[in-house]
Amino acid sequence: MPELIDWPCSLMRPLDVSYFIQWTSREAGANLHGVPQIISPDIGVWRVDITIPREFSGQRLKELEAKVSRMRGRYNVADLCICDPYKYGPGVSPVQYPFTDGTWFTDGTGFADPSMGTAPIVTTTAVAEGGNILQVDLAGPPAIPHLRIGDMFSVNGFLYRVVGRNVPNGQIRFEPSARQAIPSGTALQTDPPHFYGRFVDDMQGQRTREFLKWGASITLSFVEAFDR
């Protein structure tokens, strides 16, 4: 059975993270007006490329090689954190506290403390597998900011992007469609989102060794893992 390998952010120190959905489409020939017809089964798979800068610590290099070795080619699954400087984190929605008597400000907010992390954002309705709309609790207490269009979140290692929202009722539309059912009361992981992925091929280990030998930066490529 595949093993989940933790790749901590502190080890990778990513210089650049590229993440995008590879959509599947094909051309079905031209229509009567001579215009190409593009069709798609609406199937997309996340691909994540992580560039790790030159490293001069021998211990960190050995740890990185050990992680790559434990992946066993494409067999095992990596637990990666998605680096995003504009994430929905404490800079957007910090943890809040009430007054000593348990009351909040008149607008439903409290005293912000970014040092304590990000305020939890929780679903208020269940989402069936294949769905792409959910609602979150913004009213609290405490009241928290809505997810923004483009924000990333994850549930059980499946990565999603917000592509639309309805501010008054806390509704968001996301892509890709839910990989598995999301129960009501689920806390969305935003700081940082996590992605479960496999190497794109079995040769990532060899490429890593070659880059390390010449003291160059390393780019590791992963694709979304569905069978966990």
Short mmCIF file of N, CA and C in Angstrom, two decimals, residues 13-139:
data_model
loop_
_atom_site.label_atom_id
_atom_site.label_comp_id
_atom_site.label_asym_id
_atom_site.label_seq_id
_atom_site.Cartn_x
_atom_site.Cartn_y
_atom_site.Cartn_z
N ARG A 13 12.05 24.89 1.38
CA ARG A 13 12.31 26.31 1.14
C ARG A 13 12.13 26.65 -0.34
N PRO A 14 10.94 26.43 -0.87
CA PRO A 14 10.76 26.56 -2.32
C PRO A 14 11.04 27.95 -2.84
N LEU A 15 11.79 28.00 -3.93
CA LEU A 15 12.06 29.26 -4.62
C LEU A 15 10.86 29.65 -5.47
N ASP A 16 10.22 28.66 -6.03
CA ASP A 16 9.08 28.91 -6.90
C ASP A 16 8.18 27.69 -6.92
N VAL A 17 6.88 27.92 -6.81
CA VAL A 17 5.91 26.83 -6.91
C VAL A 17 4.95 27.17 -8.03
N SER A 18 4.87 26.28 -9.00
CA SER A 18 3.95 26.45 -10.11
C SER A 18 2.87 25.38 -9.99
N TYR A 19 1.61 25.80 -9.94
CA TYR A 19 0.52 24.82 -9.83
C TYR A 19 -0.58 25.21 -10.81
N PHE A 20 -1.05 24.24 -11.55
CA PHE A 20 -2.09 24.50 -12.53
C PHE A 20 -2.84 23.20 -12.79
N ILE A 21 -4.05 23.34 -13.34
CA ILE A 21 -4.87 22.17 -13.65
C ILE A 21 -4.67 21.83 -15.12
N GLN A 22 -4.26 20.60 -15.39
CA GLN A 22 -4.15 20.12 -16.76
C GLN A 22 -5.52 19.60 -17.19
N TRP A 23 -6.20 20.39 -18.02
CA TRP A 23 -7.53 19.98 -18.49
C TRP A 23 -7.39 19.10 -19.72
N THR A 24 -8.32 18.17 -19.87
CA THR A 24 -8.33 17.26 -21.00
C THR A 24 -9.36 17.75 -22.02
N SER A 25 -8.90 18.04 -23.22
CA SER A 25 -9.82 18.46 -24.28
C SER A 25 -9.32 17.89 -25.60
N ARG A 26 -10.19 17.88 -26.59
CA ARG A 26 -9.79 17.41 -27.91
C ARG A 26 -10.64 18.11 -28.97
N GLU A 27 -10.13 18.06 -30.19
CA GLU A 27 -10.86 18.69 -31.29
C GLU A 27 -11.74 17.66 -31.97
N ALA A 28 -13.00 18.03 -32.18
CA ALA A 28 -13.97 17.11 -32.78
C ALA A 28 -14.23 17.45 -34.24
N GLY A 29 -13.28 18.11 -34.88
CA GLY A 29 -13.48 18.50 -36.27
C GLY A 29 -14.18 19.84 -36.38
N ALA A 30 -14.28 20.33 -37.59
CA ALA A 30 -14.90 21.63 -37.82
C ALA A 30 -16.41 21.48 -37.98
N ASN A 31 -17.14 22.54 -37.60
CA ASN A 31 -18.59 22.53 -37.81
C ASN A 31 -18.91 22.97 -39.24
N LEU A 32 -20.18 23.17 -39.54
CA LEU A 32 -20.58 23.53 -40.90
C LEU A 32 -20.04 24.88 -41.34
N HIS A 33 -19.65 25.71 -40.39
CA HIS A 33 -19.09 27.02 -40.71
C HIS A 33 -17.56 26.97 -40.78
N GLY A 34 -16.99 25.80 -40.65
CA GLY A 34 -15.55 25.66 -40.72
C GLY A 34 -14.81 26.02 -39.46
N VAL A 35 -15.54 26.17 -38.35
CA VAL A 35 -14.92 26.54 -37.08
C VAL A 35 -14.59 25.27 -36.29
N PRO A 36 -13.34 25.13 -35.80
CA PRO A 36 -12.98 23.94 -35.01
C PRO A 36 -13.87 23.80 -33.78
N GLN A 37 -14.28 22.58 -33.48
CA GLN A 37 -15.11 22.31 -32.31
C GLN A 37 -14.24 21.64 -31.24
N ILE A 38 -14.09 22.31 -30.12
CA ILE A 38 -13.30 21.78 -29.01
C ILE A 38 -14.26 21.22 -27.97
N ILE A 39 -14.09 19.97 -27.61
CA ILE A 39 -14.93 19.36 -26.60
C ILE A 39 -14.06 18.90 -25.44
N SER A 40 -14.67 18.77 -24.28
CA SER A 40 -13.93 18.37 -23.09
C SER A 40 -14.83 17.56 -22.17
N PRO A 41 -14.31 16.49 -21.57
CA PRO A 41 -15.09 15.74 -20.58
C PRO A 41 -15.08 16.38 -19.21
N ASP A 42 -14.52 17.61 -19.12
CA ASP A 42 -14.45 18.34 -17.85
C ASP A 42 -13.61 17.59 -16.82
N ILE A 43 -12.52 17.02 -17.30
CA ILE A 43 -11.60 16.30 -16.42
C ILE A 43 -10.29 17.07 -16.35
N GLY A 44 -9.87 17.41 -15.16
CA GLY A 44 -8.62 18.11 -14.97
C GLY A 44 -7.83 17.52 -13.82
N VAL A 45 -6.50 17.54 -13.93
CA VAL A 45 -5.62 16.99 -12.91
C VAL A 45 -4.59 18.05 -12.54
N TRP A 46 -4.39 18.25 -11.24
CA TRP A 46 -3.40 19.22 -10.78
C TRP A 46 -1.98 18.73 -11.09
N ARG A 47 -1.15 19.66 -11.53
CA ARG A 47 0.29 19.43 -11.64
C ARG A 47 0.98 20.51 -10.82
N VAL A 48 1.95 20.11 -10.02
CA VAL A 48 2.70 21.03 -9.17
C VAL A 48 4.19 20.86 -9.45
N ASP A 49 4.85 21.96 -9.81
CA ASP A 49 6.30 21.97 -10.01
C ASP A 49 6.93 22.83 -8.92
N ILE A 50 7.87 22.26 -8.20
CA ILE A 50 8.52 22.96 -7.10
C ILE A 50 10.01 23.10 -7.41
N THR A 51 10.48 24.35 -7.43
CA THR A 51 11.90 24.61 -7.64
C THR A 51 12.56 24.88 -6.30
N ILE A 52 13.57 24.11 -5.99
CA ILE A 52 14.30 24.24 -4.72
C ILE A 52 15.65 24.89 -5.02
N PRO A 53 15.99 26.00 -4.36
CA PRO A 53 17.22 26.72 -4.68
C PRO A 53 18.46 25.94 -4.29
N ARG A 54 19.61 26.44 -4.72
CA ARG A 54 20.89 25.82 -4.36
C ARG A 54 21.00 25.74 -2.84
N GLU A 55 21.50 24.63 -2.38
CA GLU A 55 21.59 24.38 -0.94
C GLU A 55 23.04 24.06 -0.58
N PHE A 56 23.55 24.74 0.45
CA PHE A 56 24.94 24.56 0.84
C PHE A 56 25.06 23.84 2.19
N SER A 57 23.93 23.38 2.73
CA SER A 57 23.96 22.60 3.97
C SER A 57 23.96 21.12 3.62
N GLY A 58 25.04 20.43 3.99
CA GLY A 58 25.12 19.01 3.70
C GLY A 58 23.99 18.21 4.32
N GLN A 59 23.59 18.58 5.53
CA GLN A 59 22.53 17.85 6.21
C GLN A 59 21.20 18.00 5.47
N ARG A 60 20.90 19.20 5.02
CA ARG A 60 19.66 19.42 4.29
C ARG A 60 19.66 18.69 2.96
N LEU A 61 20.81 18.63 2.30
CA LEU A 61 20.91 17.89 1.05
C LEU A 61 20.62 16.41 1.27
N LYS A 62 21.18 15.85 2.34
CA LYS A 62 20.95 14.44 2.64
C LYS A 62 19.48 14.18 2.95
N GLU A 63 18.84 15.10 3.67
CA GLU A 63 17.42 14.94 3.99
C GLU A 63 16.58 14.98 2.72
N LEU A 64 16.93 15.88 1.81
CA LEU A 64 16.19 15.98 0.55
C LEU A 64 16.34 14.69 -0.25
N GLU A 65 17.56 14.17 -0.34
CA GLU A 65 17.78 12.92 -1.07
C GLU A 65 17.01 11.77 -0.44
N ALA A 66 16.93 11.77 0.89
CA ALA A 66 16.19 10.71 1.58
C ALA A 66 14.71 10.78 1.25
N LYS A 67 14.16 12.00 1.17
CA LYS A 67 12.74 12.16 0.81
C LYS A 67 12.49 11.62 -0.60
N VAL A 68 13.37 12.00 -1.52
CA VAL A 68 13.22 11.54 -2.90
C VAL A 68 13.30 10.02 -2.96
N SER A 69 14.23 9.44 -2.21
CA SER A 69 14.38 7.98 -2.20
C SER A 69 13.14 7.30 -1.65
N ARG A 70 12.54 7.88 -0.60
CA ARG A 70 11.36 7.27 0.02
C ARG A 70 10.14 7.32 -0.90
N MET A 71 10.15 8.18 -1.89
CA MET A 71 9.03 8.23 -2.84
C MET A 71 8.96 6.97 -3.69
N ARG A 72 10.09 6.27 -3.86
CA ARG A 72 10.13 5.03 -4.66
C ARG A 72 9.51 5.24 -6.03
N GLY A 73 10.07 6.20 -6.74
CA GLY A 73 9.52 6.53 -8.05
C GLY A 73 8.13 7.12 -7.91
N ARG A 74 7.19 6.59 -8.67
CA ARG A 74 5.82 7.09 -8.64
C ARG A 74 4.94 6.34 -7.64
N TYR A 75 5.52 5.42 -6.87
CA TYR A 75 4.69 4.56 -6.03
C TYR A 75 4.09 5.31 -4.84
N ASN A 76 4.93 5.96 -4.03
CA ASN A 76 4.43 6.63 -2.83
C ASN A 76 3.91 8.03 -3.14
N VAL A 77 3.24 8.62 -2.15
CA VAL A 77 2.56 9.91 -2.32
C VAL A 77 3.21 10.96 -1.43
N ALA A 78 3.48 12.14 -1.98
CA ALA A 78 4.08 13.24 -1.22
C ALA A 78 2.99 14.15 -0.66
N ASP A 79 3.17 14.57 0.58
CA ASP A 79 2.30 15.56 1.21
C ASP A 79 3.03 16.89 1.13
N LEU A 80 2.63 17.74 0.18
CA LEU A 80 3.31 19.00 -0.09
C LEU A 80 2.49 20.18 0.39
N CYS A 81 3.16 21.20 0.94
CA CYS A 81 2.46 22.44 1.25
C CYS A 81 2.65 23.40 0.07
N ILE A 82 1.57 24.07 -0.29
CA ILE A 82 1.59 24.98 -1.43
C ILE A 82 2.00 26.37 -0.96
N CYS A 83 3.14 26.84 -1.46
CA CYS A 83 3.67 28.14 -1.06
C CYS A 83 2.98 29.24 -1.86
N ASP A 84 2.30 30.14 -1.17
CA ASP A 84 1.59 31.24 -1.81
C ASP A 84 1.70 32.47 -0.92
N PRO A 85 2.48 33.48 -1.32
CA PRO A 85 2.63 34.67 -0.46
C PRO A 85 1.34 35.44 -0.27
N TYR A 86 0.34 35.20 -1.12
CA TYR A 86 -0.94 35.92 -1.02
C TYR A 86 -2.04 35.02 -0.46
N LYS A 87 -1.67 33.99 0.25
CA LYS A 87 -2.63 33.00 0.75
C LYS A 87 -3.64 33.62 1.71
N TYR A 88 -4.73 32.89 1.92
CA TYR A 88 -5.72 33.25 2.94
C TYR A 88 -5.15 32.80 4.28
N GLY A 89 -4.33 33.67 4.86
CA GLY A 89 -3.64 33.35 6.10
C GLY A 89 -3.91 34.40 7.16
N PRO A 90 -3.03 34.50 8.18
CA PRO A 90 -3.24 35.46 9.27
C PRO A 90 -3.22 36.91 8.82
N GLY A 91 -2.58 37.19 7.68
CA GLY A 91 -2.60 38.56 7.17
C GLY A 91 -3.96 38.97 6.64
N VAL A 92 -4.79 37.97 6.29
CA VAL A 92 -6.14 38.23 5.77
C VAL A 92 -7.18 38.00 6.85
N SER A 93 -7.05 36.88 7.57
CA SER A 93 -8.05 36.51 8.57
C SER A 93 -7.36 35.96 9.82
N PRO A 94 -6.85 36.85 10.69
CA PRO A 94 -6.15 36.38 11.89
C PRO A 94 -7.11 35.82 12.93
N VAL A 95 -6.58 35.02 13.83
CA VAL A 95 -7.36 34.53 14.97
C VAL A 95 -7.86 35.73 15.77
N GLN A 96 -9.11 35.66 16.27
CA GLN A 96 -9.71 36.76 17.02
C GLN A 96 -10.17 36.28 18.40
N TYR A 97 -10.16 37.22 19.35
CA TYR A 97 -10.58 36.93 20.72
C TYR A 97 -11.66 37.91 21.17
N PRO A 98 -12.61 37.46 22.01
CA PRO A 98 -13.65 38.37 22.52
C PRO A 98 -13.15 39.15 23.73
N PHE A 99 -14.02 40.00 24.27
CA PHE A 99 -13.74 40.66 25.55
C PHE A 99 -13.72 39.59 26.65
N THR A 100 -13.26 39.98 27.83
CA THR A 100 -13.16 39.03 28.93
C THR A 100 -14.51 38.45 29.34
N ASP A 101 -15.60 39.16 29.04
CA ASP A 101 -16.93 38.63 29.38
C ASP A 101 -17.53 37.79 28.26
N GLY A 102 -16.72 37.52 27.22
CA GLY A 102 -17.18 36.67 26.14
C GLY A 102 -17.94 37.37 25.04
N THR A 103 -18.09 38.69 25.11
CA THR A 103 -18.81 39.43 24.08
C THR A 103 -17.84 39.89 22.99
N TRP A 104 -18.43 40.25 21.84
CA TRP A 104 -17.66 40.68 20.69
C TRP A 104 -18.01 42.12 20.35
N PHE A 105 -17.27 42.71 19.42
CA PHE A 105 -17.61 44.04 18.94
C PHE A 105 -18.96 44.00 18.25
N THR A 106 -19.56 45.17 18.05
CA THR A 106 -20.91 45.22 17.47
C THR A 106 -20.97 44.64 16.06
N ASP A 107 -19.84 44.64 15.34
CA ASP A 107 -19.85 44.07 13.99
C ASP A 107 -19.53 42.58 13.99
N GLY A 108 -19.44 41.98 15.18
CA GLY A 108 -19.21 40.55 15.27
C GLY A 108 -17.76 40.13 15.28
N THR A 109 -16.84 41.09 15.17
CA THR A 109 -15.42 40.76 15.18
C THR A 109 -14.87 40.86 16.60
N GLY A 110 -13.59 40.49 16.75
CA GLY A 110 -12.95 40.55 18.05
C GLY A 110 -11.57 41.18 17.95
N PHE A 111 -10.75 40.94 18.96
CA PHE A 111 -9.38 41.43 18.96
C PHE A 111 -8.53 40.49 18.11
N ALA A 112 -7.86 41.04 17.10
CA ALA A 112 -7.08 40.22 16.17
C ALA A 112 -5.69 39.93 16.74
N ASP A 113 -5.24 38.69 16.53
CA ASP A 113 -3.91 38.29 16.96
C ASP A 113 -3.28 37.43 15.87
N PRO A 114 -2.64 38.06 14.85
CA PRO A 114 -2.05 37.30 13.75
C PRO A 114 -1.00 36.29 14.19
N SER A 115 -0.36 36.53 15.35
CA SER A 115 0.68 35.61 15.81
C SER A 115 0.12 34.24 16.17
N MET A 116 -1.20 34.15 16.36
CA MET A 116 -1.83 32.88 16.72
C MET A 116 -2.33 32.11 15.51
N GLY A 117 -2.09 32.65 14.31
CA GLY A 117 -2.45 31.91 13.10
C GLY A 117 -3.71 32.43 12.44
N THR A 118 -4.30 31.56 11.62
CA THR A 118 -5.46 31.93 10.81
C THR A 118 -6.76 31.47 11.47
N ALA A 119 -7.78 32.32 11.43
CA ALA A 119 -9.08 31.94 11.96
C ALA A 119 -9.65 30.79 11.14
N PRO A 120 -10.18 29.75 11.77
CA PRO A 120 -10.73 28.62 11.02
C PRO A 120 -11.89 29.07 10.13
N ILE A 121 -11.95 28.51 8.93
CA ILE A 121 -13.07 28.76 8.03
C ILE A 121 -13.73 27.41 7.76
N VAL A 122 -15.01 27.30 8.13
CA VAL A 122 -15.69 26.00 8.22
C VAL A 122 -16.90 25.97 7.30
N THR A 123 -17.12 24.82 6.65
CA THR A 123 -18.28 24.66 5.78
C THR A 123 -19.55 24.54 6.61
N THR A 124 -20.65 25.07 6.07
CA THR A 124 -21.94 24.98 6.75
C THR A 124 -22.91 24.05 6.03
N THR A 125 -22.55 23.61 4.84
CA THR A 125 -23.36 22.64 4.10
C THR A 125 -22.44 21.55 3.57
N ALA A 126 -23.00 20.39 3.33
CA ALA A 126 -22.23 19.28 2.77
C ALA A 126 -22.13 19.44 1.25
N VAL A 127 -21.03 18.94 0.69
CA VAL A 127 -20.82 18.95 -0.76
C VAL A 127 -20.66 17.51 -1.21
N ALA A 128 -21.46 17.10 -2.17
CA ALA A 128 -21.35 15.74 -2.69
C ALA A 128 -20.13 15.62 -3.60
N GLU A 129 -19.62 14.41 -3.75
CA GLU A 129 -18.53 14.18 -4.69
C GLU A 129 -18.96 14.65 -6.08
N GLY A 130 -18.11 15.44 -6.72
CA GLY A 130 -18.45 15.99 -8.03
C GLY A 130 -19.07 17.37 -7.97
N GLY A 131 -19.44 17.84 -6.77
CA GLY A 131 -20.00 19.18 -6.62
C GLY A 131 -18.92 20.24 -6.69
N ASN A 132 -19.33 21.47 -6.90
CA ASN A 132 -18.33 22.55 -6.94
C ASN A 132 -18.82 23.84 -6.28
N ILE A 133 -19.82 23.74 -5.41
CA ILE A 133 -20.31 24.90 -4.67
C ILE A 133 -20.42 24.53 -3.19
N LEU A 134 -19.88 25.36 -2.33
CA LEU A 134 -20.02 25.14 -0.89
C LEU A 134 -20.28 26.46 -0.19
N GLN A 135 -20.73 26.36 1.05
CA GLN A 135 -20.95 27.55 1.87
C GLN A 135 -20.11 27.46 3.12
N VAL A 136 -19.62 28.62 3.56
CA VAL A 136 -18.77 28.68 4.74
C VAL A 136 -19.39 29.64 5.75
N ASP A 137 -19.01 29.45 7.01
CA ASP A 137 -19.52 30.28 8.10
C ASP A 137 -18.68 31.54 8.21
N LEU A 138 -19.27 32.67 7.85
CA LEU A 138 -18.59 33.96 7.97
C LEU A 138 -19.09 34.77 9.15
N ALA A 139 -20.31 34.44 9.64
CA ALA A 139 -20.93 35.25 10.69
C ALA A 139 -20.33 34.99 12.05
#
